CSV table of C-alpha atoms in Angstrom, one decimal:
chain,number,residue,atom,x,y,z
A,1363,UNK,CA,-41.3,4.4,15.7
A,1364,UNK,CA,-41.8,0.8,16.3
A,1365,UNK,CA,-43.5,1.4,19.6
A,1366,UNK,CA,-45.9,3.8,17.6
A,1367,UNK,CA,-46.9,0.9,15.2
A,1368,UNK,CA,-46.9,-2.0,17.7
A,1369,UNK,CA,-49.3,0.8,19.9
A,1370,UNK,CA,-51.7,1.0,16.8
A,1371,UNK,CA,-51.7,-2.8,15.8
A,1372,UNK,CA,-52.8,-3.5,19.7
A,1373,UNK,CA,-55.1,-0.9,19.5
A,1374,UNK,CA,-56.5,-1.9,16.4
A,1375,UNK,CA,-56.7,-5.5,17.2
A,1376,UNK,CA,-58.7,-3.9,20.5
A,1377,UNK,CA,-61.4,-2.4,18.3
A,1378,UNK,CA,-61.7,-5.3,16.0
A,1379,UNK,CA,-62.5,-7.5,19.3
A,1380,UNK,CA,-64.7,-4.7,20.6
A,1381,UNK,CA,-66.6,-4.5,17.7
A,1382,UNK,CA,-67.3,-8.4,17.3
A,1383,UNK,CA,-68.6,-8.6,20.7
A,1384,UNK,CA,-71.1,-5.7,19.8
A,1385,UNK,CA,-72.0,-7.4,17.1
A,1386,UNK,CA,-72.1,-11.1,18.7
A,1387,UNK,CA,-74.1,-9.3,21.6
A,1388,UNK,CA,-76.3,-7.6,19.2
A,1389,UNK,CA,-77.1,-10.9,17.1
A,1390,UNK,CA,-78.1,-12.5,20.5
A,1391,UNK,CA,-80.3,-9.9,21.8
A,1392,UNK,CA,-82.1,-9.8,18.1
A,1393,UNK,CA,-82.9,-13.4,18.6
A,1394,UNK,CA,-84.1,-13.2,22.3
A,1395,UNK,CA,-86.3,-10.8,21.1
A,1396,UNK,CA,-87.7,-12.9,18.3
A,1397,UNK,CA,-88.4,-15.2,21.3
A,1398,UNK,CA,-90.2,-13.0,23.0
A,1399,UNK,CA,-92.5,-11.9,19.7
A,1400,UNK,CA,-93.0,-15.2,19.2
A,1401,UNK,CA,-94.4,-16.3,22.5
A,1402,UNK,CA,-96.4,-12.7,22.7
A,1403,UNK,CA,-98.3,-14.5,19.4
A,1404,UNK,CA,-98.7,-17.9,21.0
A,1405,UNK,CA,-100.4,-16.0,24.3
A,1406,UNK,CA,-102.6,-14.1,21.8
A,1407,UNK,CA,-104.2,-16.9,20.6
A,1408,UNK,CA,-104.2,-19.1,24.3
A,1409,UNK,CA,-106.0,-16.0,25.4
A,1410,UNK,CA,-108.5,-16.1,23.0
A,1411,UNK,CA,-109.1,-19.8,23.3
A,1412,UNK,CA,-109.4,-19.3,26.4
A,1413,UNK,CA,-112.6,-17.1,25.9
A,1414,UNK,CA,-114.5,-19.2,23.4
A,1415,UNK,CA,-114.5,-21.9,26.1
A,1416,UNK,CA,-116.9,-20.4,28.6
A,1417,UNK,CA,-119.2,-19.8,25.5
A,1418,UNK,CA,-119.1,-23.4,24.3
A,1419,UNK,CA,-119.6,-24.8,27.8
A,1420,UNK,CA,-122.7,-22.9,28.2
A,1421,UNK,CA,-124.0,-23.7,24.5
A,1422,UNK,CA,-123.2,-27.7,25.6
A,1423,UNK,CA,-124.7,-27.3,29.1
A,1424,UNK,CA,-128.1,-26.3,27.3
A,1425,UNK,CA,-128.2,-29.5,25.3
A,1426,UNK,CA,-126.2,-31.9,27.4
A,1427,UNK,CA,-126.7,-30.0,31.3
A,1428,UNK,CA,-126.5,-34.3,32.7
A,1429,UNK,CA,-122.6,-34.2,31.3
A,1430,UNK,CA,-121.6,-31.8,34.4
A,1431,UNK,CA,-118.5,-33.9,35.0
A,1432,UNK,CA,-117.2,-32.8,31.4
A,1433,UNK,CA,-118.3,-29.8,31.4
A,1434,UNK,CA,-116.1,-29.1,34.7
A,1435,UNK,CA,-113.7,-30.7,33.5
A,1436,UNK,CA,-113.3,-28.4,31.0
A,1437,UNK,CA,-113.6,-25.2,32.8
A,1438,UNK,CA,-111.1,-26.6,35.4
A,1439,UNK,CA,-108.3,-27.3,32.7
A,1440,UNK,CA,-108.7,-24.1,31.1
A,1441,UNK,CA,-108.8,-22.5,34.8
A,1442,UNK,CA,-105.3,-24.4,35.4
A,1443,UNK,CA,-104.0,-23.2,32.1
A,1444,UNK,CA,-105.1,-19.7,32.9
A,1445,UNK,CA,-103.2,-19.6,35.9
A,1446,UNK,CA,-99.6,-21.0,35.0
A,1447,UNK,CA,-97.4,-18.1,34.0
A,1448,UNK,CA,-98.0,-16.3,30.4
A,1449,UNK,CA,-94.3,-15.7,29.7
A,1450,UNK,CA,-91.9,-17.7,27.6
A,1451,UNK,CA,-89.7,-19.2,30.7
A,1452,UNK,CA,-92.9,-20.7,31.3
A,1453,UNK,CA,-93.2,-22.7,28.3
A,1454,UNK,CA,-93.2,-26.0,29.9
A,1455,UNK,CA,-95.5,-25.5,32.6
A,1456,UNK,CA,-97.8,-23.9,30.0
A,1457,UNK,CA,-97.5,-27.2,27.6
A,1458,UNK,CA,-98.3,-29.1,30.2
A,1459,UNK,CA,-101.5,-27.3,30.8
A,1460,UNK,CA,-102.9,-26.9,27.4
A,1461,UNK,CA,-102.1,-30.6,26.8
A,1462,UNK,CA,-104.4,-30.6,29.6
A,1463,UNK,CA,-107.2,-28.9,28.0
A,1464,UNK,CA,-107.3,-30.5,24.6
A,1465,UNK,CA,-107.8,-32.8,26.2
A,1466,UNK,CA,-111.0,-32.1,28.2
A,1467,UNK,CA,-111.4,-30.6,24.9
A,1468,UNK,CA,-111.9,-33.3,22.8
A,1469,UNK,CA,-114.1,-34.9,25.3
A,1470,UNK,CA,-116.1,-31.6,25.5
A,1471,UNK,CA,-116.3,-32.3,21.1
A,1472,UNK,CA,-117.0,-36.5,21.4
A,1473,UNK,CA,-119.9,-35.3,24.0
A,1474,UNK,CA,-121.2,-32.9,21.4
A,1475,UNK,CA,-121.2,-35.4,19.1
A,1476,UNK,CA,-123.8,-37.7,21.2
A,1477,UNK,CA,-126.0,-34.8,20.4
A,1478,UNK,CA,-127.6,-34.6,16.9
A,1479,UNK,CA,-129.8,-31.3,17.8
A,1480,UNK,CA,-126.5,-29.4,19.5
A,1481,UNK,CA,-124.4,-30.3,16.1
A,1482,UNK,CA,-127.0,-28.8,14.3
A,1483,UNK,CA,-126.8,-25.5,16.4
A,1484,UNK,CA,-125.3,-22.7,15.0
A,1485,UNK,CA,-124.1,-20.7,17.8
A,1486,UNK,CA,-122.4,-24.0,19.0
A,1487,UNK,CA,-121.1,-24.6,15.0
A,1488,UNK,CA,-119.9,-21.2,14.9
A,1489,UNK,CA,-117.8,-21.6,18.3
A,1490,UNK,CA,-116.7,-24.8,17.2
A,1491,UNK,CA,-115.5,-23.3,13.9
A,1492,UNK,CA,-113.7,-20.6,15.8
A,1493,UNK,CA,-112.1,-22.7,18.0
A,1494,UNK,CA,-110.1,-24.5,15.3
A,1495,UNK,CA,-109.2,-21.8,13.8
A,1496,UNK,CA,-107.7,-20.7,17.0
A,1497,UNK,CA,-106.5,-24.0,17.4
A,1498,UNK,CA,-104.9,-23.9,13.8
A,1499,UNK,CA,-103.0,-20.4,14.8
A,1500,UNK,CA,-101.8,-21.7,17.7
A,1501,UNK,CA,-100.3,-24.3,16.5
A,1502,UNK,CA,-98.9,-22.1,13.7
A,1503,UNK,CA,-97.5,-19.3,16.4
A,1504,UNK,CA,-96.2,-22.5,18.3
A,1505,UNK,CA,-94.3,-23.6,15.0
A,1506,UNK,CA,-93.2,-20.7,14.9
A,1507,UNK,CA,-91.8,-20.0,18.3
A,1508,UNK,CA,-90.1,-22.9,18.2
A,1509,UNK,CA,-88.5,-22.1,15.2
A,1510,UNK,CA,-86.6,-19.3,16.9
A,1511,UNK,CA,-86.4,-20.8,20.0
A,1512,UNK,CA,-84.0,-22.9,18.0
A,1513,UNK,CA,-81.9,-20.1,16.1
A,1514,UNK,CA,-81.7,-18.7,19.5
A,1515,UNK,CA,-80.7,-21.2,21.2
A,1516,UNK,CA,-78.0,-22.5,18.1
A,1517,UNK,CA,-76.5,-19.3,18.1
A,1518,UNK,CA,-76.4,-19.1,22.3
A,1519,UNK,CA,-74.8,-22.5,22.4
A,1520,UNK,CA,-72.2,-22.7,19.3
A,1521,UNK,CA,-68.8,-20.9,19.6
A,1522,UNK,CA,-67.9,-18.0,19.3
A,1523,UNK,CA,-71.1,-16.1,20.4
A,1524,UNK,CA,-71.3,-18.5,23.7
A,1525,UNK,CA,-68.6,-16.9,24.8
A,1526,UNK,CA,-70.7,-13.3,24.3
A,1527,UNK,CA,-73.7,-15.3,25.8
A,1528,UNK,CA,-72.1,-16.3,29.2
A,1529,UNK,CA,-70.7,-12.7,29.9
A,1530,UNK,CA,-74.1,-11.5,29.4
A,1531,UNK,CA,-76.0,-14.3,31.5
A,1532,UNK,CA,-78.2,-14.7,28.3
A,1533,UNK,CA,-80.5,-17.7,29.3
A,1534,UNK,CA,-82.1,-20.8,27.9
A,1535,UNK,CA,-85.4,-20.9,26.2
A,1536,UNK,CA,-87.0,-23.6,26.0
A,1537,UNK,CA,-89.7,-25.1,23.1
A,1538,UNK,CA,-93.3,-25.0,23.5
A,1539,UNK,CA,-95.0,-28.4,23.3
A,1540,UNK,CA,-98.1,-30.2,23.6
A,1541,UNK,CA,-98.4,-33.3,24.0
């Protein structure tokens, strides 16, 4: 009879364990996916920068065609940023390049504002109002992001569920800056 009992502790003690690394595994996958959400909305609004600038070069080329060096400047960064990777394991590469293009950015905007007639423009003021908004939900999808990029990585890193998270080869995410 005591066999019977000690059987159905073990076995009970078996499901308990079982059932907490569903759970831990389940918790972890959650928050991976919030990850990947997250960076999905930060890549919705890159992508949409992304095509107001060829718009607002051309509506600064008409007014200011002698600035050609910041004007490519521009299209080249955006190019750059364009072409690094659009998925969150990326995130570095990807700060690195939009760092990059605010930058040619910003001298795109201190150009423009050599150019009383181009500031008074509305198809230029309507792209340049468009593009902070943009610029405003990026950085709110990039707040964001990072905010779960830290749960993630809290609940990947602290004991017990990084035991749960090195069975399952669930990986480091990193945050997405700009510098």
């Amino acid at each position: 009879m005591s066999g019977v009992i000690i059987g159905l502790v073990i076995a009970g003690l078996f499901v308990v364990v079982l059932l907490w690394f569903v759970a831990m595994y389940n918790v972890l996958v959650r928050k991976r996916i919030d990850c990947d959400n997250g960076w999905s909305q930060i890549d919705v609004q890159l992508k949409r920068r992304y095509d107001l600038i060829p718009n607002l070069v051309e509506t600064v080329k008409g007014y200011a065609s002698h600035e050609r060096e910041t004007l490519e400047s521009v299209i080249s960064a955006r190019n750059q940023a364009i072409a690094v990777s659009s998925d969150a394991a990326h995130a570095m590469e990807k700060g690195k390049a939009e760092s990059a293009l605010t930058m040619a950015l910003g001298r795109l905007m201190a150009v423009a504002e050599a150019y009383p007639t181009l500031k008074a423009d509305t198809s230029f003021l309507k792209l340049q109002e468009e593009l902070t908004g943009t610029e405003n939900k990026i950085g709110f999808s990039r707040q964001h992001f990072n905010d779960v990029v830290a749960r993630y990585e809290e609940s990947r890193q602290t004991f017990p569920t990084t035991i749960v998270a090195a069975l399952f080869s669930f990986q480091k995410r990193d945050y997405f800056t700009i510098e």
